[in-house]
Amino acid sequence: QVQVVESGGGSVQAGGSLRLSCAASGYGFSSNCMAWFRQDSPNERKGVAGIYTAAGRTYYSDSVKGRFTISQDNAENTVYLQMNNLKPEDTSMYYCAADGRPGCVNWVLDDEYNYWGQGTQVTVSP
């Protein structure tokens, strides 16, 4: 049974930091694309960071580059998103996407992934 479980959301003031965790199990973690998305509008999830777990290659959207860092712990089948210098516009529901196509060629496309977590809320106050 596949499980994708996020944790670590919360409320912080602008300039603060949070770390999100995504624990995945039940499929081949070691060679797939995983990513974090956020729900910036009712009908669209936008990719903010991706990682190809076989090589550790990382990818970022322009809006978070230099502030967010995605990383992995293969022993724990977990992907993290360290978010620093948070801004009010980072406020959103964040989702972990798992079992994407190896190589992360289209990591920003939400239909590339087979499994999703339930989401974790991040709120940044001015």
mmCIF file with all atom_site columns, C-alpha atoms in Angstrom:
data_model
loop_
_atom_site.group_PDB
_atom_site.id
_atom_site.type_symbol
_atom_site.label_atom_id
_atom_site.label_alt_id
_atom_site.label_comp_id
_atom_site.label_asym_id
_atom_site.label_entity_id
_atom_site.label_seq_id
_atom_site.pdbx_PDB_ins_code
_atom_site.Cartn_x
_atom_site.Cartn_y
_atom_site.Cartn_z
_atom_site.occupancy
_atom_site.B_iso_or_equiv
_atom_site.pdbx_formal_charge
_atom_site.auth_seq_id
_atom_site.auth_comp_id
_atom_site.auth_asym_id
_atom_site.auth_atom_id
_atom_site.pdbx_PDB_model_num
ATOM 1   C CA . GLN A 1 1   ? 0.000  0.000  0.000   1.00 0.00 ? 1   GLN A CA 1
ATOM 2   C CA . VAL A 1 2   ? 1.435  3.351  -1.050  1.00 0.00 ? 2   VAL A CA 1
ATOM 3   C CA . GLN A 1 3   ? 1.576  6.093  1.526   1.00 0.00 ? 3   GLN A CA 1
ATOM 4   C CA . VAL A 1 4   ? 2.711  9.689  1.090   1.00 0.00 ? 4   VAL A CA 1
ATOM 5   C CA . VAL A 1 5   ? 2.536  11.684 4.300   1.00 0.00 ? 5   VAL A CA 1
ATOM 6   C CA . GLU A 1 6   ? 3.512  15.331 4.714   1.00 0.00 ? 6   GLU A CA 1
ATOM 7   C CA . SER A 1 7   ? 4.255  17.130 7.943   1.00 0.00 ? 7   SER A CA 1
ATOM 8   C CA . GLY A 1 8   ? 5.879  20.321 9.167   1.00 0.00 ? 8   GLY A CA 1
ATOM 9   C CA . GLY A 1 9   ? 3.531  23.066 8.072   1.00 0.00 ? 9   GLY A CA 1
ATOM 10  C CA . GLY A 1 10  ? 2.564  25.909 10.366  1.00 0.00 ? 10  GLY A CA 1
ATOM 11  C CA . SER A 1 11  ? 2.426  29.664 10.844  1.00 0.00 ? 11  SER A CA 1
ATOM 12  C CA . VAL A 1 12  ? 5.426  31.955 10.849  1.00 0.00 ? 12  VAL A CA 1
ATOM 13  C CA . GLN A 1 13  ? 6.180  35.621 10.384  1.00 0.00 ? 13  GLN A CA 1
ATOM 14  C CA . ALA A 1 14  ? 7.786  36.923 7.223   1.00 0.00 ? 14  ALA A CA 1
ATOM 15  C CA . GLY A 1 15  ? 11.489 36.167 7.188   1.00 0.00 ? 15  GLY A CA 1
ATOM 16  C CA . GLY A 1 16  ? 11.024 33.007 9.208   1.00 0.00 ? 16  GLY A CA 1
ATOM 17  C CA . SER A 1 17  ? 11.702 29.382 8.295   1.00 0.00 ? 17  SER A CA 1
ATOM 18  C CA . LEU A 1 18  ? 9.865  26.081 8.156   1.00 0.00 ? 18  LEU A CA 1
ATOM 19  C CA . ARG A 1 19  ? 10.848 22.571 7.124   1.00 0.00 ? 19  ARG A CA 1
ATOM 20  C CA . LEU A 1 20  ? 8.351  20.274 5.471   1.00 0.00 ? 20  LEU A CA 1
ATOM 21  C CA . SER A 1 21  ? 8.782  16.497 5.422   1.00 0.00 ? 21  SER A CA 1
ATOM 22  C CA . CYS A 1 22  ? 7.338  13.944 3.040   1.00 0.00 ? 22  CYS A CA 1
ATOM 23  C CA . ALA A 1 23  ? 7.578  10.284 4.037   1.00 0.00 ? 23  ALA A CA 1
ATOM 24  C CA . ALA A 1 24  ? 6.834  7.888  1.197   1.00 0.00 ? 24  ALA A CA 1
ATOM 25  C CA . SER A 1 25  ? 6.435  4.127  1.223   1.00 0.00 ? 25  SER A CA 1
ATOM 26  C CA . GLY A 1 26  ? 5.021  1.281  -0.802  1.00 0.00 ? 26  GLY A CA 1
ATOM 27  C CA . TYR A 1 27  ? 6.753  1.966  -4.138  1.00 0.00 ? 27  TYR A CA 1
ATOM 28  C CA . GLY A 1 28  ? 10.268 2.373  -5.538  1.00 0.00 ? 28  GLY A CA 1
ATOM 29  C CA . PHE A 1 29  ? 11.519 5.496  -3.793  1.00 0.00 ? 29  PHE A CA 1
ATOM 30  C CA . SER A 1 30  ? 15.123 5.224  -4.919  1.00 0.00 ? 30  SER A CA 1
ATOM 31  C CA . SER A 1 31  ? 14.619 6.112  -8.580  1.00 0.00 ? 31  SER A CA 1
ATOM 32  C CA . ASN A 1 32  ? 11.804 8.500  -9.225  1.00 0.00 ? 32  ASN A CA 1
ATOM 33  C CA . CYS A 1 33  ? 10.955 12.154 -9.305  1.00 0.00 ? 33  CYS A CA 1
ATOM 34  C CA . MET A 1 34  ? 9.467  13.699 -6.199  1.00 0.00 ? 34  MET A CA 1
ATOM 35  C CA . ALA A 1 35  ? 8.318  17.251 -5.841  1.00 0.00 ? 35  ALA A CA 1
ATOM 36  C CA . TRP A 1 36  ? 6.578  19.819 -3.719  1.00 0.00 ? 36  TRP A CA 1
ATOM 37  C CA . PHE A 1 37  ? 3.632  21.700 -5.148  1.00 0.00 ? 37  PHE A CA 1
ATOM 38  C CA . ARG A 1 38  ? 1.495  24.432 -3.716  1.00 0.00 ? 38  ARG A CA 1
ATOM 39  C CA . GLN A 1 39  ? -2.098 25.390 -4.389  1.00 0.00 ? 39  GLN A CA 1
ATOM 40  C CA . ASP A 1 40  ? -1.832 28.984 -5.524  1.00 0.00 ? 40  ASP A CA 1
ATOM 41  C CA . SER A 1 41  ? -5.299 29.013 -7.085  1.00 0.00 ? 41  SER A CA 1
ATOM 42  C CA . PRO A 1 42  ? -8.371 26.756 -6.763  1.00 0.00 ? 42  PRO A CA 1
ATOM 43  C CA . ASN A 1 43  ? -7.703 24.955 -10.023 1.00 0.00 ? 43  ASN A CA 1
ATOM 44  C CA . GLU A 1 44  ? -3.932 24.897 -10.185 1.00 0.00 ? 44  GLU A CA 1
ATOM 45  C CA . ARG A 1 45  ? -1.096 23.392 -8.260  1.00 0.00 ? 45  ARG A CA 1
ATOM 46  C CA . LYS A 1 46  ? 2.297  24.884 -9.022  1.00 0.00 ? 46  LYS A CA 1
ATOM 47  C CA . GLY A 1 47  ? 5.558  23.028 -8.652  1.00 0.00 ? 47  GLY A CA 1
ATOM 48  C CA . VAL A 1 48  ? 7.991  24.783 -6.333  1.00 0.00 ? 48  VAL A CA 1
ATOM 49  C CA . ALA A 1 49  ? 10.790 22.198 -6.038  1.00 0.00 ? 49  ALA A CA 1
ATOM 50  C CA . GLY A 1 50  ? 11.634 18.772 -7.417  1.00 0.00 ? 50  GLY A CA 1
ATOM 51  C CA . ILE A 1 51  ? 14.283 16.126 -6.863  1.00 0.00 ? 51  ILE A CA 1
ATOM 52  C CA . TYR A 1 52  ? 15.343 13.094 -8.858  1.00 0.00 ? 52  TYR A CA 1
ATOM 53  C CA . THR A 1 53  ? 16.029 10.632 -6.077  1.00 0.00 ? 53  THR A CA 1
ATOM 54  C CA . ALA A 1 54  ? 18.440 8.402  -8.030  1.00 0.00 ? 54  ALA A CA 1
ATOM 55  C CA . ALA A 1 55  ? 20.894 11.232 -8.652  1.00 0.00 ? 55  ALA A CA 1
ATOM 56  C CA . GLY A 1 56  ? 19.981 13.888 -6.124  1.00 0.00 ? 56  GLY A CA 1
ATOM 57  C CA . ARG A 1 57  ? 19.426 16.463 -8.868  1.00 0.00 ? 57  ARG A CA 1
ATOM 58  C CA . THR A 1 58  ? 17.234 19.315 -7.722  1.00 0.00 ? 58  THR A CA 1
ATOM 59  C CA . TYR A 1 59  ? 14.946 21.748 -9.496  1.00 0.00 ? 59  TYR A CA 1
ATOM 60  C CA . TYR A 1 60  ? 13.282 24.961 -8.342  1.00 0.00 ? 60  TYR A CA 1
ATOM 61  C CA . SER A 1 61  ? 10.741 27.439 -9.539  1.00 0.00 ? 61  SER A CA 1
ATOM 62  C CA . ASP A 1 62  ? 12.004 30.981 -9.957  1.00 0.00 ? 62  ASP A CA 1
ATOM 63  C CA . SER A 1 63  ? 9.784  32.205 -7.126  1.00 0.00 ? 63  SER A CA 1
ATOM 64  C CA . VAL A 1 64  ? 11.578 30.108 -4.505  1.00 0.00 ? 64  VAL A CA 1
ATOM 65  C CA . LYS A 1 65  ? 15.093 29.723 -5.918  1.00 0.00 ? 65  LYS A CA 1
ATOM 66  C CA . GLY A 1 66  ? 17.662 30.761 -3.349  1.00 0.00 ? 66  GLY A CA 1
ATOM 67  C CA . ARG A 1 67  ? 15.194 30.514 -0.463  1.00 0.00 ? 67  ARG A CA 1
ATOM 68  C CA . PHE A 1 68  ? 13.939 26.912 -0.549  1.00 0.00 ? 68  PHE A CA 1
ATOM 69  C CA . THR A 1 69  ? 16.028 23.745 -0.547  1.00 0.00 ? 69  THR A CA 1
ATOM 70  C CA . ILE A 1 70  ? 14.752 20.273 -1.388  1.00 0.00 ? 70  ILE A CA 1
ATOM 71  C CA . SER A 1 71  ? 16.687 17.273 -0.089  1.00 0.00 ? 71  SER A CA 1
ATOM 72  C CA . GLN A 1 72  ? 16.278 13.562 0.463   1.00 0.00 ? 72  GLN A CA 1
ATOM 73  C CA . ASP A 1 73  ? 17.059 10.873 2.994   1.00 0.00 ? 73  ASP A CA 1
ATOM 74  C CA . ASN A 1 74  ? 17.067 7.567  1.141   1.00 0.00 ? 74  ASN A CA 1
ATOM 75  C CA . ALA A 1 75  ? 17.391 5.548  4.324   1.00 0.00 ? 75  ALA A CA 1
ATOM 76  C CA . GLU A 1 76  ? 14.118 7.045  5.569   1.00 0.00 ? 76  GLU A CA 1
ATOM 77  C CA . ASN A 1 77  ? 12.400 7.325  2.138   1.00 0.00 ? 77  ASN A CA 1
ATOM 78  C CA . THR A 1 78  ? 11.805 10.953 2.988   1.00 0.00 ? 78  THR A CA 1
ATOM 79  C CA . VAL A 1 79  ? 12.047 14.199 1.079   1.00 0.00 ? 79  VAL A CA 1
ATOM 80  C CA . TYR A 1 80  ? 12.356 17.545 2.829   1.00 0.00 ? 80  TYR A CA 1
ATOM 81  C CA . LEU A 1 81  ? 11.662 21.129 1.849   1.00 0.00 ? 81  LEU A CA 1
ATOM 82  C CA . GLN A 1 82  ? 13.597 23.678 3.869   1.00 0.00 ? 82  GLN A CA 1
ATOM 83  C CA . MET A 1 83  ? 11.941 27.052 3.436   1.00 0.00 ? 83  MET A CA 1
ATOM 84  C CA . ASN A 1 84  ? 13.879 30.129 4.511   1.00 0.00 ? 84  ASN A CA 1
ATOM 85  C CA . ASN A 1 85  ? 13.148 33.836 4.269   1.00 0.00 ? 85  ASN A CA 1
ATOM 86  C CA . LEU A 1 86  ? 9.461  33.072 3.925   1.00 0.00 ? 86  LEU A CA 1
ATOM 87  C CA . LYS A 1 87  ? 7.203  35.711 2.407   1.00 0.00 ? 87  LYS A CA 1
ATOM 88  C CA . PRO A 1 88  ? 3.439  36.257 2.785   1.00 0.00 ? 88  PRO A CA 1
ATOM 89  C CA . GLU A 1 89  ? 3.018  35.175 -0.834  1.00 0.00 ? 89  GLU A CA 1
ATOM 90  C CA . ASP A 1 90  ? 4.380  31.732 0.136   1.00 0.00 ? 90  ASP A CA 1
ATOM 91  C CA . THR A 1 91  ? 1.174  31.161 2.104   1.00 0.00 ? 91  THR A CA 1
ATOM 92  C CA . SER A 1 92  ? -0.518 28.117 0.616   1.00 0.00 ? 92  SER A CA 1
ATOM 93  C CA . MET A 1 93  ? -1.343 24.456 1.035   1.00 0.00 ? 93  MET A CA 1
ATOM 94  C CA . TYR A 1 94  ? 1.776  22.475 0.156   1.00 0.00 ? 94  TYR A CA 1
ATOM 95  C CA . TYR A 1 95  ? 1.564  18.987 -1.339  1.00 0.00 ? 95  TYR A CA 1
ATOM 96  C CA . CYS A 1 96  ? 4.142  16.274 -1.805  1.00 0.00 ? 96  CYS A CA 1
ATOM 97  C CA . ALA A 1 97  ? 4.026  14.501 -5.168  1.00 0.00 ? 97  ALA A CA 1
ATOM 98  C CA . ALA A 1 98  ? 5.646  11.087 -5.544  1.00 0.00 ? 98  ALA A CA 1
ATOM 99  C CA . ASP A 1 99  ? 6.534  8.442  -8.092  1.00 0.00 ? 99  ASP A CA 1
ATOM 100 C CA . GLY A 1 100 ? 7.035  10.846 -10.945 1.00 0.00 ? 100 GLY A CA 1
ATOM 101 C CA . ARG A 1 101 ? 8.811  9.874  -14.143 1.00 0.00 ? 101 ARG A CA 1
ATOM 102 C CA . PRO A 1 102 ? 12.551 9.234  -13.592 1.00 0.00 ? 102 PRO A CA 1
ATOM 103 C CA . GLY A 1 103 ? 14.729 12.137 -14.663 1.00 0.00 ? 103 GLY A CA 1
ATOM 104 C CA . CYS A 1 104 ? 12.244 14.831 -13.588 1.00 0.00 ? 104 CYS A CA 1
ATOM 105 C CA . VAL A 1 105 ? 12.087 16.156 -17.146 1.00 0.00 ? 105 VAL A CA 1
ATOM 106 C CA . ASN A 1 106 ? 8.587  17.560 -16.596 1.00 0.00 ? 106 ASN A CA 1
ATOM 107 C CA . TRP A 1 107 ? 8.716  17.913 -12.842 1.00 0.00 ? 107 TRP A CA 1
ATOM 108 C CA . VAL A 1 108 ? 6.422  20.967 -12.779 1.00 0.00 ? 108 VAL A CA 1
ATOM 109 C CA . LEU A 1 109 ? 3.506  19.105 -14.353 1.00 0.00 ? 109 LEU A CA 1
ATOM 110 C CA . ASP A 1 110 ? 1.179  17.679 -11.726 1.00 0.00 ? 110 ASP A CA 1
ATOM 111 C CA . ASP A 1 111 ? 0.005  14.844 -13.976 1.00 0.00 ? 111 ASP A CA 1
ATOM 112 C CA . GLU A 1 112 ? 3.540  13.425 -13.997 1.00 0.00 ? 112 GLU A CA 1
ATOM 113 C CA . TYR A 1 113 ? 3.052  11.954 -10.528 1.00 0.00 ? 113 TYR A CA 1
ATOM 114 C CA . ASN A 1 114 ? 1.199  8.863  -9.415  1.00 0.00 ? 114 ASN A CA 1
ATOM 115 C CA . TYR A 1 115 ? 0.795  9.615  -5.742  1.00 0.00 ? 115 TYR A CA 1
ATOM 116 C CA . TRP A 1 116 ? 0.033  12.668 -3.623  1.00 0.00 ? 116 TRP A CA 1
ATOM 117 C CA . GLY A 1 117 ? -0.021 13.473 0.037   1.00 0.00 ? 117 GLY A CA 1
ATOM 118 C CA . GLN A 1 118 ? -2.902 15.112 1.849   1.00 0.00 ? 118 GLN A CA 1
ATOM 119 C CA . GLY A 1 119 ? -1.240 18.516 2.050   1.00 0.00 ? 119 GLY A CA 1
ATOM 120 C CA . THR A 1 120 ? 0.107  20.672 4.836   1.00 0.00 ? 120 THR A CA 1
ATOM 121 C CA . GLN A 1 121 ? -0.761 24.341 5.369   1.00 0.00 ? 121 GLN A CA 1
ATOM 122 C CA . VAL A 1 122 ? 1.912  27.039 5.440   1.00 0.00 ? 122 VAL A CA 1
ATOM 123 C CA . THR A 1 123 ? 0.864  30.512 6.573   1.00 0.00 ? 123 THR A CA 1
ATOM 124 C CA . VAL A 1 124 ? 3.237  33.473 6.528   1.00 0.00 ? 124 VAL A CA 1
ATOM 125 C CA . SER A 1 125 ? 2.130  36.692 8.192   1.00 0.00 ? 125 SER A CA 1
ATOM 126 C CA . PRO A 1 126 ? 3.586  40.108 7.297   1.00 0.00 ? 126 PRO A CA 1
#
